[in-house]
Amino acid sequence: MDALEPGGAVVEVRCAPESFEQTVATVGLQAARWGLEAAQRGAESAIGGGPRTAETVRQLLSACQGCFLAVLRGLRDEVPAADLPVPEELLASVRGAVRGGVPLPRLLRMMWTAHFTALDALVAATERVAPPAEAAAEARGLTTESFAYVEAFSDAVERRYAVELADWTGSAAAERMRVVEEILADGSVDRGAAEAALGYALGGWHVAVLLTADRTAVRLDAEVGRLADVLDADATVSLHRSPTLLWGWLHRPGRPDAEPAERIRSAGPLAVGVRVAVGPAADGPAGFRWSHVAAQEAARLAGLGHGGVVGHADVAVAGLLTANAEHAGRFALDTLGPRLCTASPKARRLRETLAAYLEAGRSRAAAADRLHVSPGTVAYRVKQAEDLLGESVEGSGRTLMVALEIMRAFDAVGRDPATTTGGGPLGGEGL
């Protein structure tokens, strides 16, 4: 393992900090960072073509990092499978899977898919550095030992899943979730029975919030209470979708006098590591549903940049433009051309400058003030963009602005319009 070298990708530590620190102490910093990269590849493989919501990625990365770093520690110290502690990050993800309706076979399949991918990377690295005569035996040994670890982890996941499912099935929280899902599906619901189950009136005005936390230790319920105070709400209902994701609704008898996300932003920062997507205020049972749908759109495009608080109004236009990712990507490519749609820093800088220039009514001075550069720099970049476009930007502002807004959304979620297929919304379906 001393030969394991990270490839340079920036991978955020999503597992418990002590898991990473323990791995560094056991295998060294370079091998631990390599493990984070391998775990990320495993998580990407496990997600496959499924919904790539922010919370899905967050949970899977945490579980994959916790598991693969534990495997590296076990392999280095030659710990028997029965003695290697099951990563807490993995067990924490089971609760989210149960509450999210993920069947146990699918959860186990994702777990093994992630491990196969990470193990392939470890075997390949071993074969590169081991003497040819020893490489095959070394690879077989790694495979056998790591499989024993993951089999033990799988047994623990099955046991925890059964416990979580028993706690969840028939619980008041499960009944609230059933009622909420009926409302969100826009199906018929007995209003009186629904209000009794939720302990929440469906009349009046509703503001939906989706709160996420970087760590399971954060009390999201307390944050919902604080948001209720900020918006002068008289009632709340909240549902934990996972240890780090909470759906909430804040009730008011009358319409708020200000946009909810703006009021929340102006009230000061959230707890460390917490982000919130905020829907608009809307009335009645239909408003309960719409505010949540809009909050999901805000969460889907939170990467466009609005700090820890993003409201639907902040991303409404981008949401409309990217509701069909394939159509949006094709429009951007056809309008801007492939050279201006690349993910390179230069192309992105040219797009940002061109957007600022057009939004400023083609004023180089106003665009320069916004971008904190000189007017000459703006003129130079606009000329470079025109060279890539093959034509002047004069007279085509509206079409260009739509394409540039689409590219901002693609940049925010790290997607390439040239490789986007399928008609789903860009970035998944929200949290």
XYZ file of C-alpha atoms in Angstrom:
431
model
C 0.000 0.000 0.000
C 2.984 2.261 0.322
C 2.934 2.553 -3.475
C -0.663 3.811 -3.695
C -0.664 7.343 -5.074
C -3.760 9.558 -5.501
C -4.453 10.768 -9.021
C -4.947 14.390 -8.058
C -8.744 14.500 -8.045
C -10.252 16.692 -5.333
C -12.409 14.350 -3.239
C -14.104 15.730 -0.160
C -14.058 13.578 2.968
C -17.676 12.475 3.379
C -17.113 9.703 5.881
C -16.675 10.440 9.592
C -13.456 12.476 10.088
C -12.182 9.901 12.564
C -12.496 7.187 9.889
C -10.190 9.121 7.584
C -7.792 10.031 10.390
C -7.575 6.399 11.503
C -6.863 5.345 7.912
C -4.107 7.945 7.578
C -2.539 6.643 10.782
C -2.744 3.063 9.470
C -1.805 3.270 5.786
C -0.452 6.822 5.370
C -1.905 9.997 3.878
C -1.209 9.166 0.231
C -2.860 5.744 0.407
C -5.802 7.173 2.353
C -6.353 9.839 -0.304
C -6.083 7.162 -2.980
C -8.767 5.264 -1.067
C -11.091 8.276 -1.223
C -10.680 8.404 -5.012
C -11.335 4.668 -5.367
C -14.413 4.960 -3.133
C -15.731 7.794 -5.299
C -15.380 5.641 -8.408
C -17.219 2.902 -6.562
C -20.037 5.264 -5.637
C -20.357 6.467 -9.233
C -20.557 2.853 -10.397
C -23.192 1.986 -7.788
C -25.390 4.941 -8.769
C -25.209 3.976 -12.443
C -28.150 5.423 -14.317
C -30.273 5.913 -11.210
C -31.427 9.252 -9.792
C -28.394 11.387 -8.987
C -29.873 13.554 -6.279
C -27.641 15.517 -3.958
C -28.674 13.384 -0.994
C -28.218 10.102 -2.877
C -24.672 11.065 -3.795
C -23.915 12.320 -0.284
C -25.126 9.155 1.450
C -23.467 6.809 -1.009
C -20.130 8.618 -0.865
C -20.150 8.528 2.924
C -20.936 4.794 3.016
C -18.440 3.940 0.247
C -15.651 5.934 1.834
C -16.304 4.437 5.262
C -16.346 0.887 3.856
C -13.344 1.061 1.543
C -11.136 2.868 4.038
C -12.053 0.202 6.598
C -11.067 -2.475 4.052
C -7.697 -0.776 3.492
C -7.070 -0.694 7.246
C -8.072 -4.339 7.580
C -5.817 -5.418 4.727
C -2.823 -3.506 6.089
C -3.207 -4.854 9.642
C -4.368 -8.324 8.498
C -7.496 -8.082 10.652
C -9.803 -11.146 10.464
C -13.158 -10.383 8.874
C -15.025 -11.180 12.099
C -12.934 -8.595 13.971
C -13.132 -5.653 11.557
C -15.731 -3.173 12.900
C -18.620 -2.486 10.538
C -18.351 1.172 9.420
C -20.901 3.407 11.111
C -21.306 5.333 7.847
C -22.669 2.166 6.231
C -25.085 1.418 9.064
C -26.301 5.032 9.062
C -27.156 4.745 5.362
C -29.487 1.813 6.075
C -31.977 4.032 7.882
C -32.111 6.370 4.891
C -32.611 3.389 2.582
C -35.536 2.059 4.646
C -37.240 5.436 4.850
C -36.595 6.094 1.183
C -38.195 2.794 0.178
C -34.976 1.226 -1.156
C -35.399 -2.594 -1.121
C -32.740 -4.600 0.688
C -31.609 -6.500 -2.466
C -31.004 -3.224 -4.282
C -29.095 -1.809 -1.319
C -26.850 -4.889 -1.173
C -26.373 -4.837 -4.947
C -25.223 -1.196 -4.810
C -22.866 -2.077 -1.966
C -21.235 -4.921 -3.882
C -21.077 -2.939 -7.138
C -19.217 -0.161 -5.366
C -16.821 -2.645 -3.789
C -16.074 -4.427 -7.081
C -15.147 -1.117 -8.690
C -12.909 0.012 -5.813
C -11.307 -3.433 -5.573
C -10.501 -3.418 -9.295
C -8.552 -0.212 -8.738
C -6.656 -1.770 -5.824
C -5.836 -4.936 -7.770
C -4.678 -2.885 -10.783
C -2.426 -0.780 -8.546
C -1.002 -3.944 -6.957
C -0.263 -5.542 -10.328
C 1.629 -2.405 -11.400
C 4.077 -2.519 -8.486
C 4.305 -6.207 -7.536
C 6.945 -8.397 -9.199
C 5.358 -10.328 -12.091
C 5.884 -13.666 -10.385
C 4.001 -12.488 -7.288
C 1.320 -10.220 -8.794
C -1.304 -12.890 -9.469
C -1.067 -14.405 -6.002
C -1.137 -10.957 -4.388
C -4.244 -9.997 -6.357
C -6.013 -13.241 -5.376
C -5.165 -12.647 -1.746
C -6.519 -9.093 -1.796
C -9.709 -10.243 -3.485
C -10.332 -13.087 -1.045
C -9.681 -11.002 2.056
C -11.689 -7.978 0.898
C -14.644 -10.204 -0.065
C -14.629 -11.654 3.434
C -14.847 -8.135 4.848
C -17.734 -7.126 2.608
C -19.610 -10.351 3.309
C -19.388 -9.504 7.020
C -20.571 -5.966 6.261
C -23.488 -7.380 4.242
C -24.598 -9.547 7.165
C -24.572 -6.479 9.410
C -26.555 -4.472 6.846
C -29.214 -7.203 6.625
C -29.595 -7.248 10.414
C -29.766 -3.458 10.663
C -32.236 -3.277 7.769
C -34.601 -5.666 9.571
C -34.445 -3.577 12.754
C -34.970 -0.277 10.933
C -37.832 -1.714 8.874
C -39.561 -3.022 11.999
C -39.213 0.388 13.671
C -40.444 2.222 10.588
C -43.348 0.021 9.519
C -46.514 0.979 11.337
C -44.891 3.924 13.099
C -46.451 7.372 13.261
C -43.624 8.645 11.063
C -44.423 6.016 8.420
C -48.087 7.029 8.479
C -47.141 10.700 8.044
C -44.952 9.740 5.107
C -47.796 7.766 3.528
C -50.132 10.746 3.818
C -47.533 13.173 2.488
C -46.804 10.934 -0.495
C -50.516 10.823 -1.300
C -50.678 14.615 -1.260
C -47.507 14.950 -3.328
C -48.839 12.458 -5.865
C -51.792 14.833 -6.303
C -54.142 11.986 -5.486
C -57.391 12.199 -3.579
C -56.885 12.478 0.160
C -59.298 12.597 3.057
C -58.456 16.057 4.331
C -59.656 15.477 7.882
C -57.801 12.166 8.217
C -54.688 13.649 6.624
C -54.647 16.615 8.999
C -55.123 14.281 11.976
C -52.203 12.087 10.878
C -49.939 15.055 10.213
C -51.032 17.175 13.151
C -50.985 20.016 10.648
C -53.692 22.041 8.880
C -53.785 21.823 5.086
C -55.639 25.117 4.828
C -53.739 28.399 4.968
C -50.309 28.986 3.437
C -47.386 26.562 3.254
C -43.652 27.016 2.743
C -41.777 23.782 2.013
C -38.129 23.393 3.000
C -35.587 20.658 2.256
C -32.743 20.643 4.755
C -29.524 18.705 4.324
C -26.574 18.314 6.670
C -22.983 17.275 6.075
C -22.945 15.147 9.214
C -25.526 12.973 10.944
C -24.879 14.705 14.280
C -26.635 17.911 13.155
C -30.152 18.277 14.585
C -32.214 19.256 11.562
C -35.427 19.367 13.617
C -33.965 22.270 15.562
C -33.212 24.077 12.305
C -36.829 23.647 11.173
C -37.941 25.238 14.434
C -35.629 28.180 13.837
C -36.939 28.643 10.296
C -40.498 28.574 11.664
C -39.602 31.466 13.976
C -38.035 33.397 11.087
C -41.168 33.028 8.938
C -43.618 33.507 11.850
C -45.097 30.068 11.187
C -47.722 28.763 13.575
C -47.195 25.042 12.851
C -44.701 22.695 11.215
C -44.543 19.133 9.980
C -41.260 17.405 9.198
C -40.166 14.020 7.899
C -36.655 12.582 8.046
C -35.887 11.031 4.685
C -32.423 9.996 5.899
C -30.105 10.873 8.795
C -28.950 13.925 6.823
C -32.081 14.940 4.893
C -35.321 16.375 6.234
C -38.478 17.465 4.419
C -40.416 20.162 6.223
C -43.455 22.407 5.803
C -44.068 25.663 7.650
C -47.680 26.822 8.032
C -48.994 30.374 8.151
C -52.613 31.516 8.318
C -51.863 34.345 5.869
C -49.512 34.912 2.966
C -45.977 36.013 3.948
C -45.174 39.622 3.144
C -41.727 38.724 1.752
C -40.193 35.944 -0.344
C -39.424 33.115 2.146
C -35.860 32.384 1.001
C -34.946 36.075 1.277
C -36.295 36.248 4.831
C -34.328 33.149 5.788
C -31.135 34.532 4.228
C -31.518 37.845 6.006
C -32.002 36.105 9.378
C -28.389 34.990 9.511
C -26.421 31.809 8.822
C -27.746 28.311 9.340
C -25.994 25.784 11.551
C -22.563 24.751 10.265
C -22.867 22.195 7.468
C -26.600 22.760 6.883
C -28.160 23.855 3.593
C -31.805 24.579 2.855
C -33.825 24.683 -0.349
C -36.980 26.782 0.013
C -40.214 26.642 -1.942
C -42.533 29.629 -2.457
C -45.485 30.327 -0.177
C -48.586 28.649 -1.607
C -52.048 27.997 -0.212
C -54.216 24.939 0.399
C -53.446 21.259 -0.217
C -52.338 22.075 -3.764
C -49.971 24.698 -2.328
C -48.571 22.112 0.122
C -47.611 20.010 -2.901
C -46.421 22.817 -5.172
C -44.143 24.417 -2.588
C -42.415 21.049 -2.100
C -42.034 20.456 -5.844
C -40.543 23.941 -6.193
C -38.180 23.323 -3.258
C -36.975 20.173 -5.007
C -36.218 22.261 -8.092
C -34.265 24.681 -5.909
C -32.311 21.757 -4.422
C -31.652 20.305 -7.869
C -29.964 23.507 -9.000
C -28.470 24.626 -5.705
C -25.020 24.504 -7.307
C -25.814 27.688 -9.252
C -24.665 29.435 -6.092
C -26.776 31.157 -3.482
C -24.898 30.179 -0.355
C -26.527 27.825 2.108
C -30.038 29.047 1.241
C -31.518 28.675 -2.246
C -35.086 29.560 -3.116
C -37.158 28.509 -6.085
C -37.224 32.090 -7.344
C -33.412 31.993 -7.559
C -33.418 29.096 -10.032
C -36.884 29.156 -11.613
C -35.642 30.134 -15.080
C -32.796 27.612 -15.025
C -35.248 24.975 -13.854
C -37.542 25.566 -16.798
C -34.654 25.570 -19.251
C -33.156 22.303 -17.983
C -36.318 20.295 -17.289
C -35.258 18.154 -20.253
C -31.479 17.844 -20.027
C -30.957 16.378 -23.507
C -32.971 19.102 -25.241
C -31.271 21.780 -23.164
C -27.803 20.444 -23.933
C -28.519 20.239 -27.641
C -29.827 23.806 -27.697
C -26.680 25.071 -25.943
C -24.397 23.168 -28.319
C -26.278 24.307 -31.424
C -26.309 27.951 -30.260
C -22.839 28.333 -28.751
C -20.928 25.620 -30.577
C -18.895 22.829 -28.987
C -15.772 24.957 -28.413
C -17.625 27.459 -26.242
C -19.442 24.666 -24.386
C -16.376 22.838 -23.116
C -15.687 22.530 -19.388
C -12.301 24.270 -19.651
C -11.672 27.262 -17.357
C -11.127 29.473 -20.400
C -14.466 28.569 -22.037
C -16.281 29.009 -18.741
C -14.668 32.431 -18.224
C -15.687 33.492 -21.731
C -19.282 32.364 -21.083
C -19.436 34.284 -17.799
C -18.054 37.413 -19.444
C -20.396 37.172 -22.407
C -23.402 36.726 -20.109
C -22.403 39.739 -17.996
C -21.872 41.823 -21.155
C -25.299 40.972 -22.568
C -27.060 41.423 -19.206
C -25.462 44.872 -18.942
C -26.954 45.935 -22.266
C -23.614 45.448 -24.049
C -21.912 47.954 -21.768
C -18.286 47.001 -21.309
C -17.943 49.309 -18.311
C -20.979 47.868 -16.495
C -19.864 44.303 -17.217
C -16.367 45.129 -16.005
C -17.743 46.468 -12.703
C -19.733 43.300 -12.203
C -16.810 40.999 -13.006
C -14.177 43.145 -11.245
C -12.002 43.371 -14.351
C -11.130 46.194 -16.749
C -13.381 47.202 -19.683
C -10.534 46.226 -21.985
C -10.558 42.711 -20.564
C -14.286 42.479 -21.209
C -13.813 43.631 -24.806
C -11.001 41.127 -25.350
C -13.002 38.210 -23.956
C -16.128 39.123 -25.932
C -14.000 39.179 -29.074
C -12.608 35.727 -28.191
C -16.140 34.431 -27.662
C -17.218 35.845 -31.016
C -14.280 34.099 -32.672
C -15.443 30.776 -31.201
C -19.043 31.502 -32.186
C -17.991 32.479 -35.671
C -20.196 35.570 -35.622
C -20.881 38.834 -33.816
C -23.048 38.745 -30.685
C -24.894 41.859 -31.793
C -28.567 41.268 -32.508
C -28.776 37.777 -31.013
C -28.821 38.508 -27.310
C -31.988 36.651 -26.279
C -31.026 33.317 -27.849
C -27.476 33.572 -26.558
C -28.667 34.404 -23.027
C -30.882 31.303 -22.966
C -27.960 29.113 -24.061
C -25.594 30.735 -21.542
C -28.112 30.222 -18.727
C -28.375 26.562 -19.693
C -24.593 26.252 -19.572
C -24.531 27.822 -16.107
C -26.800 24.990 -14.959
C -24.630 22.346 -16.632
C -21.556 23.844 -14.970
C -23.294 23.838 -11.577
C -23.969 20.097 -11.631
C -20.727 19.134 -13.387
C -22.341 17.740 -16.521
C -21.187 17.908 -20.148
C -23.964 18.796 -22.620
C -22.202 16.808 -25.325
C -22.574 13.549 -23.358
C -26.057 14.119 -21.897
C -28.708 11.690 -23.088
C -32.197 10.967 -21.790
C -35.056 13.311 -21.143
C -34.819 13.683 -17.372
C -34.140 16.976 -15.606
C -30.533 18.108 -15.401
C -28.985 17.040 -12.116
C -31.619 14.448 -11.186
C -34.984 14.892 -9.537
C -34.087 16.988 -6.523
C -33.410 15.846 -2.978
